[in-house]
Amino acid sequence: MPEKRVTAEQKQAVLERARGCCERSACQSQARFATQSFSTEHIIPRHLGGETTLENLACACQGCNNHKYLKTEARDPLSNKVVPLYNPRLQRWIEHFAWNDDFTLVIGLTPIGRATLNALNLNREELINLRRVLYALGEHPPAETD
């Protein structure tokens, strides 16, 4: 039977793979500037059969983790269709999201991007403010957005 709890080694591996950024919901917040610890969360929740394996774990800031909770899909506001949320293990950020001109807003480019953006509230006021300050300091966006 697979391990249910995330180990310290798995947490470290997930944080390193994510380059210290929130990857689960694509907000791209950086752990080094966070006021709360980042979580290692299950992409497919355990109650839906998701396993505690590196392939099913993602680094998430507290705000995104709270908004995601147990969601695996959401409604695209443009097509009104229910689609899966962005999965950083299967999809590339740049295929579903982009930054606006001043790098403060995440823009959803696809049904998955738009649904994830809305469901996880990726443009929360506190994130916009943090992105604005970090951009002015040359610390945002993260160097390698996949």
Short mmCIF file of N, CA, C and O in Angstrom, two decimals:
data_model
loop_
_atom_site.label_atom_id
_atom_site.label_comp_id
_atom_site.label_asym_id
_atom_site.label_seq_id
_atom_site.Cartn_x
_atom_site.Cartn_y
_atom_site.Cartn_z
N MET A 1 0.85 -1.18 0.00
CA MET A 1 0.00 0.00 0.00
C MET A 1 0.90 1.24 0.00
O MET A 1 1.81 1.35 0.80
N PRO A 2 0.63 2.21 -0.91
CA PRO A 2 1.46 3.41 -0.97
C PRO A 2 1.34 4.26 0.29
O PRO A 2 0.31 4.26 0.96
N GLU A 3 2.42 4.99 0.58
CA GLU A 3 2.44 5.89 1.73
C GLU A 3 1.41 7.00 1.53
O GLU A 3 1.27 7.55 0.46
N LYS A 4 0.65 7.32 2.57
CA LYS A 4 -0.39 8.35 2.47
C LYS A 4 0.14 9.73 2.84
O LYS A 4 -0.30 10.72 2.29
N ARG A 5 1.05 9.80 3.80
CA ARG A 5 1.59 11.09 4.22
C ARG A 5 2.77 11.47 3.34
O ARG A 5 3.58 10.62 2.96
N VAL A 6 2.88 12.76 3.06
CA VAL A 6 4.00 13.26 2.28
C VAL A 6 5.23 13.28 3.18
O VAL A 6 5.20 13.83 4.28
N THR A 7 6.31 12.67 2.72
CA THR A 7 7.53 12.62 3.51
C THR A 7 8.33 13.92 3.37
O THR A 7 8.12 14.70 2.43
N ALA A 8 9.25 14.13 4.27
CA ALA A 8 10.13 15.31 4.21
C ALA A 8 10.94 15.30 2.91
O ALA A 8 11.15 16.35 2.29
N GLU A 9 11.36 14.11 2.48
CA GLU A 9 12.13 13.99 1.25
C GLU A 9 11.28 14.36 0.04
O GLU A 9 11.74 15.04 -0.88
N GLN A 10 10.00 13.93 0.04
CA GLN A 10 9.11 14.29 -1.06
C GLN A 10 8.85 15.79 -1.09
O GLN A 10 8.86 16.41 -2.15
N LYS A 11 8.63 16.39 0.09
CA LYS A 11 8.40 17.84 0.15
C LYS A 11 9.59 18.60 -0.44
O LYS A 11 9.41 19.53 -1.22
N GLN A 12 10.78 18.20 -0.07
CA GLN A 12 11.99 18.86 -0.58
C GLN A 12 12.11 18.68 -2.09
O GLN A 12 12.42 19.62 -2.82
N ALA A 13 11.87 17.48 -2.58
CA ALA A 13 11.96 17.21 -4.02
C ALA A 13 10.92 18.03 -4.80
O ALA A 13 11.23 18.57 -5.87
N VAL A 14 9.72 18.16 -4.27
CA VAL A 14 8.66 18.93 -4.94
C VAL A 14 9.04 20.41 -4.96
O VAL A 14 8.90 21.08 -6.00
N LEU A 15 9.53 20.95 -3.87
CA LEU A 15 9.92 22.35 -3.81
C LEU A 15 11.06 22.64 -4.79
O LEU A 15 11.04 23.65 -5.51
N GLU A 16 12.04 21.75 -4.87
CA GLU A 16 13.15 21.93 -5.81
C GLU A 16 12.67 21.84 -7.24
O GLU A 16 13.07 22.65 -8.08
N ARG A 17 11.82 20.87 -7.55
CA ARG A 17 11.29 20.72 -8.91
C ARG A 17 10.51 21.96 -9.33
O ARG A 17 10.58 22.40 -10.47
N ALA A 18 9.80 22.56 -8.39
CA ALA A 18 8.99 23.76 -8.66
C ALA A 18 9.83 25.03 -8.66
O ALA A 18 9.29 26.11 -8.90
N ARG A 19 11.13 24.90 -8.40
CA ARG A 19 12.03 26.06 -8.32
C ARG A 19 11.52 27.08 -7.32
O ARG A 19 11.64 28.29 -7.52
N GLY A 20 10.88 26.58 -6.24
CA GLY A 20 10.41 27.45 -5.17
C GLY A 20 9.20 28.28 -5.51
O GLY A 20 8.91 29.26 -4.83
N CYS A 21 8.47 27.89 -6.55
CA CYS A 21 7.29 28.65 -6.98
C CYS A 21 6.02 27.82 -6.82
O CYS A 21 6.05 26.60 -6.90
N CYS A 22 4.91 28.52 -6.64
CA CYS A 22 3.61 27.86 -6.63
C CYS A 22 3.34 27.34 -8.03
O CYS A 22 3.23 28.12 -8.98
N GLU A 23 3.27 26.06 -8.17
CA GLU A 23 3.08 25.47 -9.49
C GLU A 23 1.71 24.86 -9.69
O GLU A 23 1.22 24.75 -10.80
N ARG A 24 1.06 24.49 -8.63
CA ARG A 24 -0.19 23.77 -8.76
C ARG A 24 -1.24 24.57 -9.50
O ARG A 24 -1.89 24.09 -10.39
N SER A 25 -1.40 25.79 -9.12
CA SER A 25 -2.46 26.56 -9.73
C SER A 25 -1.94 27.62 -10.68
O SER A 25 -2.71 28.41 -11.19
N ALA A 26 -0.66 27.66 -10.87
CA ALA A 26 -0.06 28.54 -11.85
C ALA A 26 0.04 30.00 -11.43
O ALA A 26 0.30 30.84 -12.25
N CYS A 27 -0.15 30.34 -10.17
CA CYS A 27 -0.02 31.74 -9.77
C CYS A 27 1.43 32.18 -9.81
O CYS A 27 1.72 33.35 -9.91
N GLN A 28 2.37 31.22 -9.75
CA GLN A 28 3.80 31.47 -9.84
C GLN A 28 4.37 32.29 -8.68
O GLN A 28 5.44 32.88 -8.81
N SER A 29 3.67 32.35 -7.56
CA SER A 29 4.23 33.03 -6.38
C SER A 29 5.50 32.31 -5.95
O SER A 29 5.63 31.10 -6.13
N GLN A 30 6.40 33.06 -5.36
CA GLN A 30 7.68 32.51 -4.95
C GLN A 30 7.71 32.31 -3.43
O GLN A 30 7.40 33.22 -2.67
N ALA A 31 8.09 31.12 -3.02
CA ALA A 31 8.11 30.77 -1.60
C ALA A 31 9.00 31.71 -0.79
O ALA A 31 8.68 32.04 0.35
N ARG A 32 10.07 32.19 -1.37
CA ARG A 32 10.99 33.05 -0.62
C ARG A 32 10.40 34.40 -0.26
O ARG A 32 10.93 35.10 0.59
N PHE A 33 9.28 34.79 -0.90
CA PHE A 33 8.62 36.04 -0.58
C PHE A 33 7.27 35.84 0.09
O PHE A 33 6.53 36.79 0.31
N ALA A 34 6.93 34.61 0.41
CA ALA A 34 5.61 34.30 0.98
C ALA A 34 5.56 34.61 2.47
O ALA A 34 6.56 34.48 3.18
N THR A 35 4.39 35.00 2.91
CA THR A 35 4.20 35.25 4.35
C THR A 35 3.75 33.98 5.06
O THR A 35 3.76 33.94 6.29
N GLN A 36 3.35 32.96 4.31
CA GLN A 36 2.95 31.67 4.89
C GLN A 36 3.71 30.56 4.16
O GLN A 36 4.06 30.70 2.99
N SER A 37 3.92 29.46 4.85
CA SER A 37 4.62 28.33 4.26
C SER A 37 3.85 27.77 3.07
O SER A 37 2.62 27.79 3.05
N PHE A 38 4.58 27.28 2.10
CA PHE A 38 3.97 26.61 0.96
C PHE A 38 3.60 25.18 1.37
O PHE A 38 4.21 24.60 2.27
N SER A 39 2.62 24.62 0.67
CA SER A 39 2.18 23.26 0.93
C SER A 39 2.63 22.34 -0.19
O SER A 39 2.86 22.78 -1.31
N THR A 40 2.74 21.08 0.14
CA THR A 40 2.91 20.05 -0.87
C THR A 40 1.57 19.36 -0.94
O THR A 40 1.13 18.74 0.03
N GLU A 41 0.88 19.53 -2.07
CA GLU A 41 -0.49 19.03 -2.15
C GLU A 41 -0.66 18.02 -3.26
O GLU A 41 0.15 17.95 -4.18
N HIS A 42 -1.71 17.24 -3.13
CA HIS A 42 -2.03 16.21 -4.12
C HIS A 42 -2.78 16.83 -5.30
O HIS A 42 -3.79 17.51 -5.10
N ILE A 43 -2.30 16.60 -6.51
CA ILE A 43 -2.99 17.09 -7.70
C ILE A 43 -4.33 16.38 -7.83
O ILE A 43 -5.36 17.03 -7.97
N ILE A 44 -4.31 15.07 -7.81
CA ILE A 44 -5.54 14.28 -7.71
C ILE A 44 -5.70 13.98 -6.23
O ILE A 44 -4.86 13.30 -5.64
N PRO A 45 -6.74 14.53 -5.59
CA PRO A 45 -6.89 14.32 -4.14
C PRO A 45 -6.91 12.83 -3.78
O PRO A 45 -7.37 11.98 -4.55
N ARG A 46 -6.42 12.55 -2.59
CA ARG A 46 -6.39 11.16 -2.12
C ARG A 46 -7.79 10.54 -2.10
O ARG A 46 -7.94 9.37 -2.42
N HIS A 47 -8.79 11.33 -1.75
CA HIS A 47 -10.14 10.76 -1.67
C HIS A 47 -10.68 10.37 -3.05
O HIS A 47 -11.65 9.63 -3.15
N LEU A 48 -10.01 10.84 -4.12
CA LEU A 48 -10.40 10.43 -5.48
C LEU A 48 -9.42 9.40 -6.04
O LEU A 48 -9.41 9.14 -7.24
N GLY A 49 -8.61 8.84 -5.18
CA GLY A 49 -7.68 7.80 -5.61
C GLY A 49 -6.28 8.29 -5.90
O GLY A 49 -5.43 7.52 -6.33
N GLY A 50 -6.01 9.58 -5.69
CA GLY A 50 -4.68 10.11 -5.93
C GLY A 50 -3.68 9.55 -4.94
O GLY A 50 -3.97 9.43 -3.76
N GLU A 51 -2.51 9.20 -5.44
CA GLU A 51 -1.49 8.61 -4.60
C GLU A 51 -0.48 9.65 -4.14
O GLU A 51 -0.33 10.71 -4.76
N THR A 52 0.23 9.34 -3.10
CA THR A 52 1.27 10.21 -2.58
C THR A 52 2.58 9.83 -3.26
O THR A 52 3.45 9.19 -2.67
N THR A 53 2.67 10.23 -4.53
CA THR A 53 3.86 9.99 -5.33
C THR A 53 4.31 11.33 -5.89
O THR A 53 3.51 12.27 -6.01
N LEU A 54 5.58 11.44 -6.25
CA LEU A 54 6.08 12.70 -6.79
C LEU A 54 5.30 13.17 -8.01
O LEU A 54 5.09 14.36 -8.21
N GLU A 55 4.82 12.23 -8.81
CA GLU A 55 4.05 12.58 -10.01
C GLU A 55 2.70 13.21 -9.66
O GLU A 55 2.11 13.89 -10.49
N ASN A 56 2.21 12.99 -8.46
CA ASN A 56 0.90 13.52 -8.06
C ASN A 56 1.01 14.62 -7.01
O ASN A 56 0.02 15.01 -6.42
N LEU A 57 2.21 15.11 -6.77
CA LEU A 57 2.40 16.15 -5.77
C LEU A 57 2.83 17.44 -6.45
O LEU A 57 3.57 17.42 -7.44
N ALA A 58 2.37 18.56 -5.89
CA ALA A 58 2.73 19.87 -6.43
C ALA A 58 2.95 20.85 -5.28
O ALA A 58 2.36 20.72 -4.21
N CYS A 59 3.78 21.83 -5.55
CA CYS A 59 4.05 22.91 -4.61
C CYS A 59 2.95 23.96 -4.76
O CYS A 59 2.64 24.37 -5.88
N ALA A 60 2.36 24.38 -3.65
CA ALA A 60 1.26 25.36 -3.72
C ALA A 60 1.38 26.38 -2.60
O ALA A 60 1.63 26.02 -1.45
N CYS A 61 1.16 27.65 -2.96
CA CYS A 61 1.09 28.67 -1.92
C CYS A 61 -0.20 28.44 -1.13
O CYS A 61 -1.11 27.75 -1.59
N GLN A 62 -0.26 29.00 0.04
CA GLN A 62 -1.42 28.75 0.90
C GLN A 62 -2.71 29.25 0.27
O GLN A 62 -3.75 28.59 0.36
N GLY A 63 -2.69 30.40 -0.37
CA GLY A 63 -3.90 30.94 -0.99
C GLY A 63 -4.43 30.03 -2.09
O GLY A 63 -5.63 29.75 -2.14
N CYS A 64 -3.56 29.56 -2.96
CA CYS A 64 -3.99 28.66 -4.04
C CYS A 64 -4.45 27.32 -3.48
O CYS A 64 -5.44 26.75 -3.94
N ASN A 65 -3.72 26.81 -2.49
CA ASN A 65 -4.12 25.54 -1.89
C ASN A 65 -5.50 25.66 -1.25
O ASN A 65 -6.33 24.76 -1.38
N ASN A 66 -5.77 26.78 -0.58
CA ASN A 66 -7.09 26.97 0.02
C ASN A 66 -8.19 27.09 -1.03
O ASN A 66 -9.28 26.57 -0.84
N HIS A 67 -7.91 27.77 -2.13
CA HIS A 67 -8.93 27.91 -3.17
C HIS A 67 -9.17 26.59 -3.92
O HIS A 67 -10.27 26.30 -4.33
N LYS A 68 -8.09 25.82 -4.10
CA LYS A 68 -8.25 24.54 -4.81
C LYS A 68 -9.02 23.54 -3.97
O LYS A 68 -9.92 22.88 -4.45
N TYR A 69 -8.63 23.41 -2.73
CA TYR A 69 -9.18 22.44 -1.79
C TYR A 69 -9.26 21.07 -2.45
O TYR A 69 -8.24 20.46 -2.69
N LEU A 70 -10.43 20.58 -2.79
CA LEU A 70 -10.57 19.25 -3.39
C LEU A 70 -10.98 19.32 -4.87
O LEU A 70 -11.31 18.30 -5.47
N LYS A 71 -10.93 20.51 -5.46
CA LYS A 71 -11.35 20.67 -6.85
C LYS A 71 -10.37 19.99 -7.80
O LYS A 71 -9.16 20.05 -7.62
N THR A 72 -10.92 19.39 -8.83
CA THR A 72 -10.10 18.84 -9.92
C THR A 72 -10.56 19.39 -11.26
O THR A 72 -9.90 19.19 -12.27
N GLU A 73 -11.71 20.07 -11.26
CA GLU A 73 -12.23 20.67 -12.48
C GLU A 73 -13.04 21.91 -12.13
O GLU A 73 -13.41 22.12 -10.98
N ALA A 74 -13.29 22.73 -13.15
CA ALA A 74 -14.05 23.97 -12.96
C ALA A 74 -14.66 24.38 -14.30
O ALA A 74 -14.31 23.83 -15.35
N ARG A 75 -15.51 25.35 -14.25
CA ARG A 75 -16.21 25.82 -15.45
C ARG A 75 -15.40 26.93 -16.14
O ARG A 75 -15.00 27.90 -15.50
N ASP A 76 -15.20 26.78 -17.44
CA ASP A 76 -14.56 27.81 -18.25
C ASP A 76 -15.58 28.94 -18.43
O ASP A 76 -16.68 28.70 -18.94
N PRO A 77 -15.27 30.16 -18.01
CA PRO A 77 -16.25 31.24 -18.10
C PRO A 77 -16.62 31.63 -19.53
O PRO A 77 -17.69 32.18 -19.76
N LEU A 78 -15.78 31.30 -20.50
CA LEU A 78 -16.07 31.66 -21.88
C LEU A 78 -16.99 30.65 -22.57
O LEU A 78 -18.00 31.02 -23.16
N SER A 79 -16.66 29.37 -22.46
CA SER A 79 -17.46 28.33 -23.13
C SER A 79 -18.55 27.77 -22.23
O SER A 79 -19.45 27.09 -22.71
N ASN A 80 -18.44 28.01 -20.94
CA ASN A 80 -19.36 27.49 -19.92
C ASN A 80 -19.26 25.97 -19.77
O ASN A 80 -20.12 25.34 -19.17
N LYS A 81 -18.19 25.37 -20.29
CA LYS A 81 -17.97 23.93 -20.16
C LYS A 81 -17.11 23.65 -18.93
O LYS A 81 -16.22 24.42 -18.59
N VAL A 82 -17.36 22.51 -18.30
CA VAL A 82 -16.55 22.06 -17.17
C VAL A 82 -15.31 21.37 -17.75
O VAL A 82 -15.42 20.47 -18.59
N VAL A 83 -14.14 21.83 -17.29
CA VAL A 83 -12.87 21.30 -17.78
C VAL A 83 -11.97 20.99 -16.59
O VAL A 83 -12.18 21.50 -15.50
N PRO A 84 -10.95 20.15 -16.80
CA PRO A 84 -10.01 19.87 -15.70
C PRO A 84 -9.21 21.12 -15.35
O PRO A 84 -8.97 21.97 -16.21
N LEU A 85 -8.79 21.20 -14.10
CA LEU A 85 -7.88 22.26 -13.69
C LEU A 85 -6.50 21.99 -14.27
O LEU A 85 -6.15 20.85 -14.60
N TYR A 86 -5.71 23.02 -14.38
CA TYR A 86 -4.33 22.93 -14.85
C TYR A 86 -3.56 21.91 -14.03
O TYR A 86 -3.64 21.90 -12.80
N ASN A 87 -2.82 21.04 -14.71
CA ASN A 87 -2.02 20.01 -14.06
C ASN A 87 -0.56 20.22 -14.44
O ASN A 87 -0.19 20.00 -15.59
N PRO A 88 0.28 20.67 -13.50
CA PRO A 88 1.68 20.97 -13.84
C PRO A 88 2.50 19.75 -14.23
O PRO A 88 3.59 19.90 -14.80
N ARG A 89 2.04 18.55 -13.96
CA ARG A 89 2.76 17.35 -14.37
C ARG A 89 2.46 16.99 -15.82
O ARG A 89 3.25 16.30 -16.46
N LEU A 90 1.31 17.41 -16.33
CA LEU A 90 0.89 17.01 -17.68
C LEU A 90 0.88 18.16 -18.68
O LEU A 90 0.82 17.93 -19.88
N GLN A 91 0.89 19.40 -18.18
CA GLN A 91 0.72 20.56 -19.06
C GLN A 91 1.80 21.59 -18.80
O GLN A 91 2.41 21.60 -17.73
N ARG A 92 2.02 22.45 -19.78
CA ARG A 92 3.01 23.53 -19.65
C ARG A 92 2.30 24.84 -19.38
O ARG A 92 1.30 25.16 -20.03
N TRP A 93 2.82 25.62 -18.46
CA TRP A 93 2.24 26.89 -18.06
C TRP A 93 2.00 27.80 -19.26
O TRP A 93 0.93 28.36 -19.43
N ILE A 94 3.01 27.93 -20.13
CA ILE A 94 2.92 28.88 -21.25
C ILE A 94 1.87 28.48 -22.29
O ILE A 94 1.51 29.31 -23.12
N GLU A 95 1.39 27.27 -22.25
CA GLU A 95 0.33 26.86 -23.17
C GLU A 95 -1.05 27.27 -22.67
O GLU A 95 -2.00 27.35 -23.45
N HIS A 96 -1.18 27.55 -21.39
CA HIS A 96 -2.49 27.86 -20.80
C HIS A 96 -2.58 29.25 -20.19
O HIS A 96 -3.69 29.74 -19.94
N PHE A 97 -1.43 29.88 -19.94
CA PHE A 97 -1.41 31.16 -19.25
C PHE A 97 -0.40 32.11 -19.87
O PHE A 97 0.55 31.69 -20.53
N ALA A 98 -0.59 33.38 -19.59
CA ALA A 98 0.38 34.42 -19.97
C ALA A 98 0.29 35.51 -18.92
O ALA A 98 -0.62 35.52 -18.08
N TRP A 99 1.24 36.44 -18.97
CA TRP A 99 1.22 37.61 -18.10
C TRP A 99 0.70 38.80 -18.89
O TRP A 99 0.92 38.89 -20.09
N ASN A 100 0.06 39.74 -18.22
CA ASN A 100 -0.29 41.00 -18.88
C ASN A 100 0.99 41.82 -19.03
O ASN A 100 2.08 41.38 -18.66
N ASP A 101 0.87 43.02 -19.61
CA ASP A 101 2.05 43.82 -19.94
C ASP A 101 2.92 44.17 -18.74
O ASP A 101 4.14 44.28 -18.88
N ASP A 102 2.32 44.40 -17.58
CA ASP A 102 3.15 44.76 -16.41
C ASP A 102 3.37 43.58 -15.46
O ASP A 102 3.84 43.75 -14.35
N PHE A 103 3.04 42.38 -15.90
CA PHE A 103 3.30 41.14 -15.17
C PHE A 103 2.59 41.05 -13.82
O PHE A 103 3.04 40.35 -12.92
N THR A 104 1.48 41.76 -13.68
CA THR A 104 0.74 41.69 -12.42
C THR A 104 -0.44 40.73 -12.51
O THR A 104 -0.88 40.22 -11.49
N LEU A 105 -0.94 40.47 -13.71
CA LEU A 105 -2.11 39.61 -13.88
C LEU A 105 -1.78 38.37 -14.68
O LEU A 105 -1.10 38.45 -15.71
N VAL A 106 -2.28 37.23 -14.22
CA VAL A 106 -2.22 36.01 -15.00
C VAL A 106 -3.42 36.04 -15.94
O VAL A 106 -4.54 36.37 -15.53
N ILE A 107 -3.20 35.70 -17.20
CA ILE A 107 -4.26 35.66 -18.19
C ILE A 107 -4.46 34.21 -18.61
O ILE A 107 -3.50 33.52 -18.95
N GLY A 108 -5.70 33.74 -18.59
CA GLY A 108 -6.02 32.39 -19.05
C GLY A 108 -6.17 32.39 -20.56
O GLY A 108 -6.98 33.14 -21.11
N LEU A 109 -5.41 31.53 -21.24
CA LEU A 109 -5.42 31.48 -22.70
C LEU A 109 -6.32 30.39 -23.26
O LEU A 109 -6.70 30.46 -24.43
N THR A 110 -6.61 29.39 -22.46
CA THR A 110 -7.36 28.22 -22.92
C THR A 110 -8.51 27.97 -21.95
O THR A 110 -8.55 28.58 -20.86
N PRO A 111 -9.42 27.07 -22.28
CA PRO A 111 -10.47 26.73 -21.30
C PRO A 111 -9.88 26.30 -19.96
O PRO A 111 -10.35 26.72 -18.90
N ILE A 112 -8.83 25.47 -19.98
CA ILE A 112 -8.19 25.03 -18.74
C ILE A 112 -7.59 26.23 -18.01
O ILE A 112 -7.75 26.37 -16.80
N GLY A 113 -6.91 27.10 -18.72
CA GLY A 113 -6.31 28.28 -18.10
C GLY A 113 -7.35 29.20 -17.49
O GLY A 113 -7.21 29.66 -16.36
N ARG A 114 -8.43 29.47 -18.25
CA ARG A 114 -9.47 30.38 -17.74
C ARG A 114 -10.20 29.78 -16.55
O ARG A 114 -10.48 30.47 -15.56
N ALA A 115 -10.51 28.48 -16.62
CA ALA A 115 -11.22 27.83 -15.51
C ALA A 115 -10.35 27.81 -14.26
O ALA A 115 -10.83 28.08 -13.15
N THR A 116 -9.07 27.49 -14.42
CA THR A 116 -8.15 27.47 -13.28
C THR A 116 -7.99 28.87 -12.70
O THR A 116 -8.03 29.05 -11.48
N LEU A 117 -7.84 29.85 -13.56
CA LEU A 117 -7.71 31.24 -13.14
C LEU A 117 -8.88 31.66 -12.26
O LEU A 117 -8.69 32.23 -11.18
N ASN A 118 -10.09 31.36 -12.69
CA ASN A 118 -11.28 31.74 -11.92
C ASN A 118 -11.46 30.90 -10.66
O ASN A 118 -11.71 31.44 -9.59
N ALA A 119 -11.32 29.59 -10.79
CA ALA A 119 -11.59 28.70 -9.65
C ALA A 119 -10.61 28.94 -8.50
O ALA A 119 -10.98 28.85 -7.34
N LEU A 120 -9.37 29.25 -8.83
CA LEU A 120 -8.35 29.42 -7.79
C LEU A 120 -8.03 30.89 -7.53
O LEU A 120 -7.14 31.20 -6.75
N ASN A 121 -8.76 31.76 -8.19
CA ASN A 121 -8.62 33.20 -7.95
C ASN A 121 -7.16 33.62 -8.04
O ASN A 121 -6.59 34.19 -7.10
N LEU A 122 -6.54 33.36 -9.19
CA LEU A 122 -5.11 33.58 -9.36
C LEU A 122 -4.71 35.05 -9.39
O LEU A 122 -3.53 35.37 -9.30
N ASN A 123 -5.68 35.93 -9.53
CA ASN A 123 -5.38 37.36 -9.52
C ASN A 123 -5.96 38.02 -8.28
O ASN A 123 -6.53 39.11 -8.34
N ARG A 124 -5.74 37.36 -7.13
CA ARG A 124 -6.16 37.93 -5.86
C ARG A 124 -5.41 39.24 -5.63
O ARG A 124 -4.27 39.39 -6.04
N GLU A 125 -6.07 40.17 -4.96
CA GLU A 125 -5.50 41.50 -4.75
C GLU A 125 -4.10 41.43 -4.12
O GLU A 125 -3.19 42.14 -4.54
N GLU A 126 -3.94 40.57 -3.13
CA GLU A 126 -2.64 40.48 -2.47
C GLU A 126 -1.55 39.97 -3.42
O GLU A 126 -0.39 40.39 -3.35
N LEU A 127 -1.91 39.09 -4.36
CA LEU A 127 -0.94 38.60 -5.34
C LEU A 127 -0.57 39.70 -6.34
O LEU A 127 0.59 39.85 -6.70
N ILE A 128 -1.56 40.45 -6.77
CA ILE A 128 -1.30 41.55 -7.70
C ILE A 128 -0.35 42.56 -7.06
O ILE A 128 0.63 43.00 -7.68
N ASN A 129 -0.61 42.91 -5.82
CA ASN A 129 0.25 43.86 -5.11
C ASN A 129 1.66 43.32 -4.95
O ASN A 129 2.64 44.05 -5.15
N LEU A 130 1.78 42.06 -4.58
CA LEU A 130 3.10 41.45 -4.42
C LEU A 130 3.83 41.40 -5.76
O LEU A 130 5.02 41.74 -5.85
N ARG A 131 3.14 41.01 -6.82
CA ARG A 131 3.77 40.95 -8.15
C ARG A 131 4.26 42.34 -8.57
O ARG A 131 5.34 42.47 -9.15
N ARG A 132 3.48 43.36 -8.30
CA ARG A 132 3.85 44.73 -8.67
C ARG A 132 5.16 45.13 -7.98
O ARG A 132 6.08 45.65 -8.62
N VAL A 133 5.25 44.87 -6.70
CA VAL A 133 6.46 45.22 -5.94
C VAL A 133 7.65 44.39 -6.42
O VAL A 133 8.74 44.92 -6.65
N LEU A 134 7.45 43.09 -6.56
CA LEU A 134 8.55 42.22 -6.98
C LEU A 134 9.02 42.54 -8.40
O LEU A 134 10.22 42.48 -8.69
N TYR A 135 8.10 42.90 -9.28
CA TYR A 135 8.48 43.29 -10.64
C TYR A 135 9.36 44.55 -10.60
O TYR A 135 10.38 44.63 -11.28
N ALA A 136 8.97 45.52 -9.78
CA ALA A 136 9.75 46.75 -9.65
C ALA A 136 11.16 46.47 -9.12
O ALA A 136 12.11 47.17 -9.47
N LEU A 137 11.30 45.42 -8.32
CA LEU A 137 12.60 45.03 -7.77
C LEU A 137 13.38 44.08 -8.68
O LEU A 137 14.48 43.65 -8.35
N GLY A 138 12.76 43.69 -9.81
CA GLY A 138 13.41 42.75 -10.73
C GLY A 138 13.33 41.31 -10.29
O GLY A 138 14.10 40.47 -10.74
N GLU A 139 12.38 40.98 -9.42
CA GLU A 139 12.25 39.62 -8.86
C GLU A 139 11.04 38.86 -9.41
O GLU A 139 10.74 37.76 -8.98
N HIS A 140 10.31 39.46 -10.33
CA HIS A 140 9.12 38.83 -10.90
C HIS A 140 9.03 39.22 -12.37
O HIS A 140 9.36 40.35 -12.71
N PRO A 141 8.60 38.33 -13.24
CA PRO A 141 8.14 36.97 -12.98
C PRO A 141 9.31 36.03 -12.73
O PRO A 141 10.45 36.38 -13.02
N PRO A 142 9.01 34.84 -12.20
CA PRO A 142 10.07 33.87 -11.98
C PRO A 142 10.84 33.63 -13.29
O PRO A 142 10.26 33.70 -14.38
N ALA A 143 12.11 33.37 -13.19
CA ALA A 143 12.99 33.27 -14.36
C ALA A 143 12.54 32.24 -15.38
O ALA A 143 12.61 32.49 -16.57
N GLU A 144 12.07 31.10 -14.94
CA GLU A 144 11.73 30.03 -15.88
C GLU A 144 10.28 29.62 -15.69
O GLU A 144 9.97 28.69 -14.97
N THR A 145 9.37 30.28 -16.39
CA THR A 145 7.97 29.87 -16.37
C THR A 145 7.78 28.88 -17.52
O THR A 145 7.94 29.25 -18.66
N ASP A 146 7.51 27.63 -17.17
CA ASP A 146 7.30 26.61 -18.21
C ASP A 146 5.88 26.70 -18.70
O ASP A 146 5.06 25.93 -18.51
#
